[in-house]
Coordinates of C-alpha atoms in Angstrom, one line a residue:
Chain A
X29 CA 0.0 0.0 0.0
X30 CA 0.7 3.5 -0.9
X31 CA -0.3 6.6 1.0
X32 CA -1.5 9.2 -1.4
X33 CA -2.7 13.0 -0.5
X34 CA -5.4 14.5 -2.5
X35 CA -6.6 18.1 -2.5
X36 CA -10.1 18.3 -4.4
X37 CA -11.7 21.4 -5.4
X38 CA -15.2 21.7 -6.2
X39 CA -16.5 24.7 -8.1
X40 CA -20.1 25.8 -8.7
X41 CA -20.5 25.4 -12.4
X42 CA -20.1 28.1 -14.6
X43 CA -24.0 28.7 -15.5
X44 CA -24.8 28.3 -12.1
X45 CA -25.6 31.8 -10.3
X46 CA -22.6 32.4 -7.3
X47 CA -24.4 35.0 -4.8
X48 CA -21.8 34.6 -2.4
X49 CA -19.0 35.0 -5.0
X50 CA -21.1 38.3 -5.8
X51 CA -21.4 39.3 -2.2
X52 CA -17.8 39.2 -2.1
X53 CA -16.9 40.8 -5.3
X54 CA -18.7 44.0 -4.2
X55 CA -17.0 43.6 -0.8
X56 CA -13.4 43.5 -2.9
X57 CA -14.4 46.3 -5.3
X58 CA -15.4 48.9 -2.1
X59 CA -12.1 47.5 -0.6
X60 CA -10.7 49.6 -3.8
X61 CA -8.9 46.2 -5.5
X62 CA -8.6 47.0 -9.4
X63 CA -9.6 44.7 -12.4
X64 CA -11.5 42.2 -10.6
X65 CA -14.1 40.8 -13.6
X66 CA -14.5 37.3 -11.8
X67 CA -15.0 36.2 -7.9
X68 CA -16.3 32.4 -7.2
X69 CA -16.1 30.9 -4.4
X70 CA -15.6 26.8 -4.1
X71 CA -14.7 24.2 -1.7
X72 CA -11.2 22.5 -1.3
X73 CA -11.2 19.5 0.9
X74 CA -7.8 17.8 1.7
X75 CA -7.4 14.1 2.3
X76 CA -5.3 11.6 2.9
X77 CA -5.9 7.8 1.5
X78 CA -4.0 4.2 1.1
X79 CA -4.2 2.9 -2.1
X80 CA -2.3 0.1 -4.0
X81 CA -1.1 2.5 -6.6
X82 CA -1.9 5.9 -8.2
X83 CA -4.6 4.8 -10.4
X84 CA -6.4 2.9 -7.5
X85 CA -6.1 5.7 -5.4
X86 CA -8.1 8.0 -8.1
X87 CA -10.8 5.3 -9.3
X88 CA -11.7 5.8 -4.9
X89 CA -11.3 9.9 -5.2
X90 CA -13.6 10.1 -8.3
X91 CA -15.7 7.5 -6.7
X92 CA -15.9 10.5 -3.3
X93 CA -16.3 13.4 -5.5
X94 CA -19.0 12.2 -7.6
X95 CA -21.2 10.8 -5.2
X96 CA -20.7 13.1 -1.7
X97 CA -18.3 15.9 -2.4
X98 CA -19.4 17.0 -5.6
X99 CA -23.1 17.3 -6.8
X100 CA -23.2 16.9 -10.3
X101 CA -26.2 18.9 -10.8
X102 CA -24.7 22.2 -9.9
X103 CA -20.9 21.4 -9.2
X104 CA -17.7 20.7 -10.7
X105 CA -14.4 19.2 -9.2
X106 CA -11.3 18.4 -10.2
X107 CA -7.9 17.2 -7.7
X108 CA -4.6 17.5 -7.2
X109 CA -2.7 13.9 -6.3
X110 CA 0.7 13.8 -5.0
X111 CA 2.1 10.0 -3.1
X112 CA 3.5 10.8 0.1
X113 CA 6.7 9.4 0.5
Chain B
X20 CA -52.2 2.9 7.6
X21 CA -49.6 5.3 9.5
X22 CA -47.5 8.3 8.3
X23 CA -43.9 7.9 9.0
X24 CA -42.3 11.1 10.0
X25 CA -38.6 10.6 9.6
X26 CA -36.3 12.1 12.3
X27 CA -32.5 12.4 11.0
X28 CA -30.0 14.4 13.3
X29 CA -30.8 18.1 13.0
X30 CA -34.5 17.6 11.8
X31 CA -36.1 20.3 13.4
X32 CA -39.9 20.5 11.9
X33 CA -40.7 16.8 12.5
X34 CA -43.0 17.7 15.8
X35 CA -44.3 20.5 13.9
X36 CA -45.5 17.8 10.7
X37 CA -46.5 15.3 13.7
X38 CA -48.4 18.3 15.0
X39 CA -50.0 19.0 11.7
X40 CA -51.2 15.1 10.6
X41 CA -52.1 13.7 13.8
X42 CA -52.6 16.5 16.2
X43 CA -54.9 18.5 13.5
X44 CA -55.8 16.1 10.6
X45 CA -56.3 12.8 12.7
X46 CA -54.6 10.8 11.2
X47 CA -51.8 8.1 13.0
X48 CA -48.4 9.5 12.6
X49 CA -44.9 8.3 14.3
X50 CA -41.8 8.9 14.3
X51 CA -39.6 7.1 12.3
X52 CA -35.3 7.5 13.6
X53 CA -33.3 7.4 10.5
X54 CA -31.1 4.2 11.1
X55 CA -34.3 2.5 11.2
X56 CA -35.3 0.1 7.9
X57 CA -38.7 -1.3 8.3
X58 CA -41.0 0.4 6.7
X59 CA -44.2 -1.6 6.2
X60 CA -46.6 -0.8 8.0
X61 CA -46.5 3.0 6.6
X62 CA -48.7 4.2 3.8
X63 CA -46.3 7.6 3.1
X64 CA -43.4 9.1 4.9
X65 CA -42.5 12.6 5.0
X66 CA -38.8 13.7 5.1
X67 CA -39.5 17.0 7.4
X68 CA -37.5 20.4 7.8
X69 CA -34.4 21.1 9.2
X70 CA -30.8 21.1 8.8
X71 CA -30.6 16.9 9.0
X72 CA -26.7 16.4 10.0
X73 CA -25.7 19.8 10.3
X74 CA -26.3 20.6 6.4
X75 CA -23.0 20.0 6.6
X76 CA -21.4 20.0 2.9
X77 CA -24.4 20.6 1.3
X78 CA -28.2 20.5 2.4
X79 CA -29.2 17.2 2.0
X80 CA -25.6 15.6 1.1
X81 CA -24.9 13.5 4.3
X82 CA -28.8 12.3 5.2
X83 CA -28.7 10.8 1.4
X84 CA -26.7 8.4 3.1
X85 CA -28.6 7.2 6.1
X86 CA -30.2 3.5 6.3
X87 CA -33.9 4.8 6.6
X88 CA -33.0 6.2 2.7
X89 CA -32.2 2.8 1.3
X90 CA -35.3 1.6 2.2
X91 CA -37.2 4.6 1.1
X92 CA -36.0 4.0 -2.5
X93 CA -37.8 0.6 -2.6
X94 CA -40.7 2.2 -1.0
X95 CA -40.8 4.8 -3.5
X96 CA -41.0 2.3 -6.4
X97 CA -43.5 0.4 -4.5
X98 CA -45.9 3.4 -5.2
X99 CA -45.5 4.7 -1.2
X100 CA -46.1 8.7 -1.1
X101 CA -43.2 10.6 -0.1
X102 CA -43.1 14.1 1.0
X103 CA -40.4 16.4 1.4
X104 CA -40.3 19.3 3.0
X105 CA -37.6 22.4 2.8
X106 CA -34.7 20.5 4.0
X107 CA -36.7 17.0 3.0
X108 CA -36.5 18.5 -0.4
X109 CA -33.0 18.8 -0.8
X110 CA -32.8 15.8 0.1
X111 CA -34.7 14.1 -2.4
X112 CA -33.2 15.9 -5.0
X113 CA -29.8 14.8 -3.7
X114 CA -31.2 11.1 -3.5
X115 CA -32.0 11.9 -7.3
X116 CA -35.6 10.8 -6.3
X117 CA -36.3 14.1 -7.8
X118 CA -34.1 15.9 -10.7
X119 CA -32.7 19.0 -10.2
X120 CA -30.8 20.7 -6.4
X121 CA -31.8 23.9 -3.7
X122 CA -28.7 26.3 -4.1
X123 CA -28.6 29.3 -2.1
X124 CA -31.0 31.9 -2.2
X125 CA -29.8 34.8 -5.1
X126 CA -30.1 37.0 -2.1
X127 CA -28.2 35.4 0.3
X128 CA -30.9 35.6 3.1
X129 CA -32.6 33.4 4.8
X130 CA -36.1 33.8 4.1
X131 CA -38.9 33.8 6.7
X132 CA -42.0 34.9 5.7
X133 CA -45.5 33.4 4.4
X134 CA -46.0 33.9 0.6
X135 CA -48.2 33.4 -2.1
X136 CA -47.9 30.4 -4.5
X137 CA -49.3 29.3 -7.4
X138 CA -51.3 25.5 -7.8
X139 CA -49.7 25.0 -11.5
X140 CA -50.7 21.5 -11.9
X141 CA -53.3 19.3 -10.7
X142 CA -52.0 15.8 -11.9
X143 CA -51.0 14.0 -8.7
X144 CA -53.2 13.4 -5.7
X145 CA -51.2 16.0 -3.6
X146 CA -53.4 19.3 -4.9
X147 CA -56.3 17.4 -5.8
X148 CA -58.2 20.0 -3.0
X149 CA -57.4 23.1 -5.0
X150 CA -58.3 24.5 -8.3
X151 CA -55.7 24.7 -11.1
X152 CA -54.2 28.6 -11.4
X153 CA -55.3 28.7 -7.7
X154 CA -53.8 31.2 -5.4
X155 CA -52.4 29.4 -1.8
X156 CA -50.5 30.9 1.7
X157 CA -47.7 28.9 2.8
X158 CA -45.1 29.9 5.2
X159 CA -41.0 29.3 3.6
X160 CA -38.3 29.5 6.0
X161 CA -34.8 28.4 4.1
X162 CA -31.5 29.6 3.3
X163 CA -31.1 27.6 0.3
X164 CA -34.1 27.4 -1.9
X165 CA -33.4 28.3 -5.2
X166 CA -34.3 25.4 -7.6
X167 CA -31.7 25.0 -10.2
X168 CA -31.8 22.8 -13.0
X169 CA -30.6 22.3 -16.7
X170 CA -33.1 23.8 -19.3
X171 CA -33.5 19.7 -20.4
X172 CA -34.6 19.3 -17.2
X173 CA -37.2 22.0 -16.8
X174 CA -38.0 21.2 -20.2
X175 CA -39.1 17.6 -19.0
X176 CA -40.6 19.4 -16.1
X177 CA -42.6 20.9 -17.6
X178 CA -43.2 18.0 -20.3
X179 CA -44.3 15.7 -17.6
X180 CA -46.8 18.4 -16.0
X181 CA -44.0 17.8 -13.1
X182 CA -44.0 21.4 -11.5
X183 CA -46.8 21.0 -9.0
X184 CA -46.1 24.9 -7.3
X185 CA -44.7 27.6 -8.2
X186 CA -43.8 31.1 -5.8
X187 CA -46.0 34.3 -7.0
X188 CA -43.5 36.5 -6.6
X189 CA -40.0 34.7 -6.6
X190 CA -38.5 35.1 -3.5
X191 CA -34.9 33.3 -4.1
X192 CA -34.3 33.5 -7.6
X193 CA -35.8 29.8 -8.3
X194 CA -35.3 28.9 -11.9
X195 CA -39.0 29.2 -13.7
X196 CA -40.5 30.0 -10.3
X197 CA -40.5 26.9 -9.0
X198 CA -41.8 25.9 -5.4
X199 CA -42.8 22.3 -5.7
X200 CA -42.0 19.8 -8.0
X201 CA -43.4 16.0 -8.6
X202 CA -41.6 13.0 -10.0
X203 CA -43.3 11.1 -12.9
X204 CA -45.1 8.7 -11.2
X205 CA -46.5 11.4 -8.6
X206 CA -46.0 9.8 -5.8
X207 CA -43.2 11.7 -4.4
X208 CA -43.1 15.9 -3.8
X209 CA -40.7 17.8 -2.9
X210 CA -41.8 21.4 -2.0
X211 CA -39.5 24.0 0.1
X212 CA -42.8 26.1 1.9
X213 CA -43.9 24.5 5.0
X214 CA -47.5 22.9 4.7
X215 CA -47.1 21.8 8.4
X216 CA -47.2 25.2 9.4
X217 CA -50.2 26.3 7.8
X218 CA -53.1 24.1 9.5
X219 CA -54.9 26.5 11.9
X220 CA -56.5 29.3 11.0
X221 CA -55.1 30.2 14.4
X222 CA -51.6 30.6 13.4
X223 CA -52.0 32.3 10.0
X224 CA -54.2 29.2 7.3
X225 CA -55.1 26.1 6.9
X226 CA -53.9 25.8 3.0
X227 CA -51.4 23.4 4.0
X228 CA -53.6 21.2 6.2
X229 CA -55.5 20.5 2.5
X230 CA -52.0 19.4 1.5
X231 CA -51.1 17.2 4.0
X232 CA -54.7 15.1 3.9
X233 CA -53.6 13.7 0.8
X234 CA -50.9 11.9 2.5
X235 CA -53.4 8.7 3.3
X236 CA -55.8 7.7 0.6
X237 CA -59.7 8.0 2.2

């Protein structure tokens, strides 16, 4: 077994209406920051998991992220793998 | 034949639905803890408000998971009525019992107030009391009820004659309106206002009582 760390973001999709994100943008642009066109606001959930090897580890992550972390309907995700030595 | 009033960590409308069938309408109700699986002597469950396991993740995410769930798929397909309510919503839709998910309102409040809503379809059993186009009062109370959906999805919707209420003036920014929704077969709703909360005229309508009788077939 190999110990693998994962860092998955999930995102709203894109045609899916942010209000937080939107909150926040007007909060940044009265803060005076310049050129901001785009603020979303996602989810980023760290994890650690044993797996035989790197493509077993990401069958179980996409297995995670499609069923619980993610919902399909509205989000998208995507991760980061690294083995931990 | 009973109501089954499922209680998930968090729920917090379940006495107020138990208050509604059995204390007003009559009719036997109990409470049904959500690592329980036996289901058969109930006629129709109702999935009640709340924030069932802290909402944690998203509204609905974590109670999809919970034994009395497994069961209520095979009692959905059996024909059994389901009803969910704000957070009982969400979580049919993230059962995928019904299409679509709650996102957060486009105003970022959480809305408590009573509002008017529109009967837009009178195919299932659940509006059979009120006319088609008719007006209704139902008290909302949610954070995150703005139906979102693909337009193949509303499309089908709509198709099927699915979209069973819809708000009168939008309060959350709910794609096309929509309230309530209905699968196919009709035996399952999912509405975000509160029907259990509008059964005595006392406390502001009975338009939800008329709701809630349709639970158990006369």
């Amino acid at each position: 077994m190999s110990k693998f760390r994962a860092r998955i973001l999930v995102s709203l999709r894109p045609s899916v209406l942010d209000p937080a994100g939107e909150a926040t943008k007007t909060a940044a642009n009265q803060l005076g920051i310049k050129g901001l066109s785009k603020l979303r606001i996602g989810k980023s959930i760290d994890i650690d998991i044993d797996a035989l090897n790197e493509e077993e580890a990401k069958k179980q992550i996409e297995l995670l992220s499609d069923r619980l972390l993610a919902n399909p309907v509205i989000e998208d995700w995507s991760m980061e793998l690294l083995q931990v030595v | 034949m009973t109501i089954g009033i499922v209680v998930f960590p968090g729920s917090n409308c379940d006495r107020d639905v138990y208050w509604a069938t059995e204390g007003c309408l009559g009719m036997p109700s109990r409470f049904l803890w959500h690592e329980s699986t036996d289901l058969s002597d109930l006629e129709a469950i109702v999935l009640p408000g709340g924030f069932s396991y802290g909402d944690y993740l998203r509204c609905g995410a974590i109670a999809r998971f919970a034994p009395v769930l497994s069961s209520l798929i095979e009692f959905v397909n059996g024909g059994g009525k389901v009803l969910g309510i704000c957070n009982g919503f969400q979580i049919l839709t993230e059962l995928g019992i019904l299409p679509g998910a709650l996102t957060r309102n486009n105003n970022l409040h959480f809305i408590c107030d009573t509002v008017p809503l529109i009967v837009s379809s009178k195919r299932t059993e659940w509006f059979k009391s009120f006319e088609f186009g008719e007006r209704i009062l139902l008290p909302i109370a949610h954070g995150e009820g703005r139906f979102q959906c693909d337009p193949d999805v509303l499309k089908r919707l709509q198709d099927d004659d699915s979209i069973a209420i819809r708000y009168n003036e939008n309060p959350n920014g709910s794609i096309f309106d929509v309230a309530g929704i209905t699968n196919k077969k009709g035996n399952v709703l999912g509405m975000m206002p509160h029907p259990e909360r509008a059964c005595d005229n006392k406390i502001g309508g009975v338009d939800g009582k008329l709701i809630l009788q349709s639970l158990l077939s006369k």
